[in-house]
PDB file of C-alpha atoms and ligand atoms in Angstrom:
ATOM      1  CA  MET G  81      -0.386  11.348  -7.712  1.00  0.00           C
ATOM      2  CA  ALA G  82       2.604  11.230  -5.379  1.00  0.00           C
ATOM      3  CA  GLN G  83       5.410  13.673  -6.073  1.00  0.00           C
ATOM      4  CA  VAL G  84       8.900  13.258  -4.646  1.00  0.00           C
ATOM      5  CA  LEU G  85      10.094  16.051  -2.374  1.00  0.00           C
ATOM      6  CA  HIS G  86      13.380  14.341  -1.491  1.00  0.00           C
ATOM      7  CA  GLU G  87      15.051  11.112  -2.593  1.00  0.00           C
ATOM      8  CA  ASN G  88      15.823   9.820   0.907  1.00  0.00           C
ATOM      9  CA  THR G  89      15.359  10.418   4.644  1.00  0.00           C
ATOM     10  CA  GLY G  90      19.068  10.708   5.456  1.00  0.00           C
ATOM     11  CA  PHE G  91      18.921  14.258   6.808  1.00  0.00           C
ATOM     12  CA  ASP G  92      18.170  16.028  10.060  1.00  0.00           C
ATOM     13  CA  GLN G  93      16.685  19.163   8.484  1.00  0.00           C
ATOM     14  CA  ILE G  94      16.625  20.437   4.922  1.00  0.00           C
ATOM     15  CA  THR G  95      14.613  22.853   2.816  1.00  0.00           C
ATOM     16  CA  VAL G  96      13.129  21.690  -0.497  1.00  0.00           C
ATOM     17  CA  LYS G  97      10.888  22.996  -3.261  1.00  0.00           C
ATOM     18  CA  HIS G  98       7.262  21.881  -3.248  1.00  0.00           C
ATOM     19  CA  PRO G  99       5.623  21.263  -6.648  1.00  0.00           C
ATOM     20  CA  GLY G 100       3.176  23.999  -5.655  1.00  0.00           C
ATOM     21  CA  GLY G 101       6.000  26.526  -5.987  1.00  0.00           C
ATOM     22  CA  PHE G 102       6.794  27.210  -2.335  1.00  0.00           C
ATOM     23  CA  GLU G 103       9.547  26.001  -0.024  1.00  0.00           C
ATOM     24  CA  VAL G 104       9.083  23.268   2.552  1.00  0.00           C
ATOM     25  CA  ILE G 105      11.125  22.603   5.669  1.00  0.00           C
ATOM     26  CA  LEU G 106      11.659  18.861   6.154  1.00  0.00           C
ATOM     27  CA  TYR G 107      12.633  17.682   9.620  1.00  0.00           C
ATOM     28  CA  ASN G 108      13.565  14.128  10.516  1.00  0.00           C
ATOM     29  CA  HIS G 109      12.657  13.434  14.131  1.00  0.00           C
ATOM     30  CA  GLN G 110      13.905   9.953  15.003  1.00  0.00           C
ATOM     31  CA  GLY G 111      12.747   8.644  11.643  1.00  0.00           C
ATOM     32  CA  ALA G 112       9.425  10.515  11.552  1.00  0.00           C
ATOM     33  CA  ILE G 113       9.386  13.163   8.811  1.00  0.00           C
ATOM     34  CA  HIS G 114       7.673  16.464   9.599  1.00  0.00           C
ATOM     35  CA  ALA G 115       7.101  19.100   6.932  1.00  0.00           C
ATOM     36  CA  TYR G 116       6.176  22.762   7.204  1.00  0.00           C
ATOM     37  CA  ARG G 117       5.778  25.601   4.770  1.00  0.00           C
ATOM     38  CA  ASN G 118       8.948  27.721   4.984  1.00  0.00           C
ATOM     39  CA  SER G 119       7.093  30.824   6.090  1.00  0.00           C
ATOM     40  CA  CYS G 120       7.421  32.374   9.527  1.00  0.00           C
ATOM     41  CA  PRO G 121       4.021  33.225  11.095  1.00  0.00           C
ATOM     42  CA  HIS G 122       5.514  36.571  12.153  1.00  0.00           C
ATOM     43  CA  VAL G 123       5.977  38.297   8.783  1.00  0.00           C
ATOM     44  CA  GLY G 124       6.000  35.432   6.276  1.00  0.00           C
ATOM     45  CA  VAL G 125       9.685  35.177   5.400  1.00  0.00           C
ATOM     46  CA  GLY G 126      11.578  31.887   5.161  1.00  0.00           C
ATOM     47  CA  LEU G 127      12.936  30.776   8.518  1.00  0.00           C
ATOM     48  CA  ASP G 128      16.319  29.908   7.013  1.00  0.00           C
ATOM     49  CA  TRP G 129      17.090  33.283   5.438  1.00  0.00           C
ATOM     50  CA  GLY G 130      18.245  31.513   2.278  1.00  0.00           C
ATOM     51  CA  THR G 131      20.622  29.009   3.857  1.00  0.00           C
ATOM     52  CA  GLY G 132      18.242  26.032   3.859  1.00  0.00           C
ATOM     53  CA  ARG G 133      18.976  25.467   7.547  1.00  0.00           C
ATOM     54  CA  CYS G 134      16.902  26.466  10.560  1.00  0.00           C
ATOM     55  CA  LEU G 135      17.489  23.600  13.005  1.00  0.00           C
ATOM     56  CA  SER G 136      18.933  25.417  16.012  1.00  0.00           C
ATOM     57  CA  GLY G 137      18.924  22.755  18.724  1.00  0.00           C
ATOM     58  CA  PRO G 138      17.458  19.398  19.665  1.00  0.00           C
ATOM     59  CA  ASN G 139      13.919  19.394  18.235  1.00  0.00           C
ATOM     60  CA  GLU G 140      14.032  23.164  17.733  1.00  0.00           C
ATOM     61  CA  LEU G 141      13.666  25.350  14.642  1.00  0.00           C
ATOM     62  CA  GLN G 142      14.535  29.037  14.760  1.00  0.00           C
ATOM     63  CA  CYS G 143      13.669  31.909  12.456  1.00  0.00           C
ATOM     64  CA  ALA G 144      16.773  33.800  11.382  1.00  0.00           C
ATOM     65  CA  LEU G 145      15.070  37.192  11.124  1.00  0.00           C
ATOM     66  CA  HIS G 146      13.767  37.894  14.655  1.00  0.00           C
ATOM     67  CA  GLY G 147      14.623  34.671  16.439  1.00  0.00           C
ATOM     68  CA  ALA G 148      11.235  32.977  16.917  1.00  0.00           C
ATOM     69  CA  VAL G 149      11.701  29.435  18.233  1.00  0.00           C
ATOM     70  CA  PHE G 150       9.462  26.538  17.167  1.00  0.00           C
ATOM     71  CA  VAL G 151       9.104  23.007  18.506  1.00  0.00           C
ATOM     72  CA  ALA G 152      10.325  21.086  15.472  1.00  0.00           C
ATOM     73  CA  ASP G 153       7.963  18.114  15.673  1.00  0.00           C
ATOM     74  CA  THR G 154       4.808  20.170  16.301  1.00  0.00           C
ATOM     75  CA  GLY G 155       5.541  23.508  14.597  1.00  0.00           C
ATOM     76  CA  GLU G 156       4.354  25.496  17.621  1.00  0.00           C
ATOM     77  CA  CYS G 157       6.137  28.773  18.369  1.00  0.00           C
ATOM     78  CA  ILE G 158       7.313  28.773  21.985  1.00  0.00           C
ATOM     79  CA  ALA G 159       9.361  31.997  22.019  1.00  0.00           C
ATOM     80  CA  GLY G 160       9.581  35.197  20.017  1.00  0.00           C
ATOM     81  CA  PRO G 161       7.225  37.626  18.298  1.00  0.00           C
ATOM     82  CA  CYS G 162       4.784  34.967  17.035  1.00  0.00           C
ATOM     83  CA  TYR G 163       4.550  33.094  20.350  1.00  0.00           C
ATOM     84  CA  GLY G 164       1.599  30.694  20.362  1.00  0.00           C
ATOM     85  CA  GLN G 165       1.228  30.582  16.570  1.00  0.00           C
ATOM     86  CA  SER G 166       2.351  27.634  14.461  1.00  0.00           C
ATOM     87  CA  LEU G 167       4.119  26.808  11.250  1.00  0.00           C
ATOM     88  CA  THR G 168       1.804  25.463   8.530  1.00  0.00           C
ATOM     89  CA  ARG G 169       2.121  21.705   8.355  1.00  0.00           C
ATOM     90  CA  ILE G 170       2.391  20.106   4.897  1.00  0.00           C
ATOM     91  CA  PRO G 171       1.205  16.499   4.570  1.00  0.00           C
ATOM     92  CA  VAL G 172       4.046  14.205   3.495  1.00  0.00           C
ATOM     93  CA  ARG G 173       4.830  10.515   3.811  1.00  0.00           C
ATOM     94  CA  VAL G 174       7.698   8.145   3.113  1.00  0.00           C
ATOM     95  CA  GLU G 175       7.311   5.740   0.169  1.00  0.00           C
ATOM     96  CA  ASP G 176      10.148   3.446  -0.912  1.00  0.00           C
ATOM     97  CA  GLY G 177      12.519   5.503   1.234  1.00  0.00           C
ATOM     98  CA  LYS G 178      11.567   8.770  -0.482  1.00  0.00           C
ATOM     99  CA  VAL G 179       9.744  11.731   1.029  1.00  0.00           C
ATOM    100  CA  VAL G 180       6.628  12.309  -1.071  1.00  0.00           C
ATOM    101  CA  CYS G 181       3.543  14.497  -1.062  1.00  0.00           C
ATOM    102  CA  GLY G 182       0.242  14.398  -2.910  1.00  0.00           C
TER     103      GLY G 182
HETATM  104  S1  FES U 501      10.014  36.872  10.656  1.00  0.00           S
HETATM  105 FE1  FES U 501      10.350  35.129  11.870  1.00  0.00          FE
HETATM  106  S2  FES U 501      10.536  35.923  13.868  1.00  0.00           S
HETATM  107 FE2  FES U 501      10.125  37.666  12.658  1.00  0.00          FE
END
């Protein structure tokens, strides 16, 4: 059964709670919604360091702790201590304008 992660797609990047009890980074790339578990491959902390924000440039997410940089629409780390690793993608889709999972 679909569960709503966010009521709309009117954001560039936000962090939300997943029904599974973990945080999810939502990124809107030209209308395509990408979702990743908010856990840095380096040591497993949230990229946003509690602010909800980790979008650091065009199509770029950055971890606040040691500065790892990720391509926002693929999740691949392209700089920093976890270079070559990736964020864990969470399957989501848009239904009736809402971001849903499940
Ligand atoms: S915890 Fe993210 S770069 Fe170290």
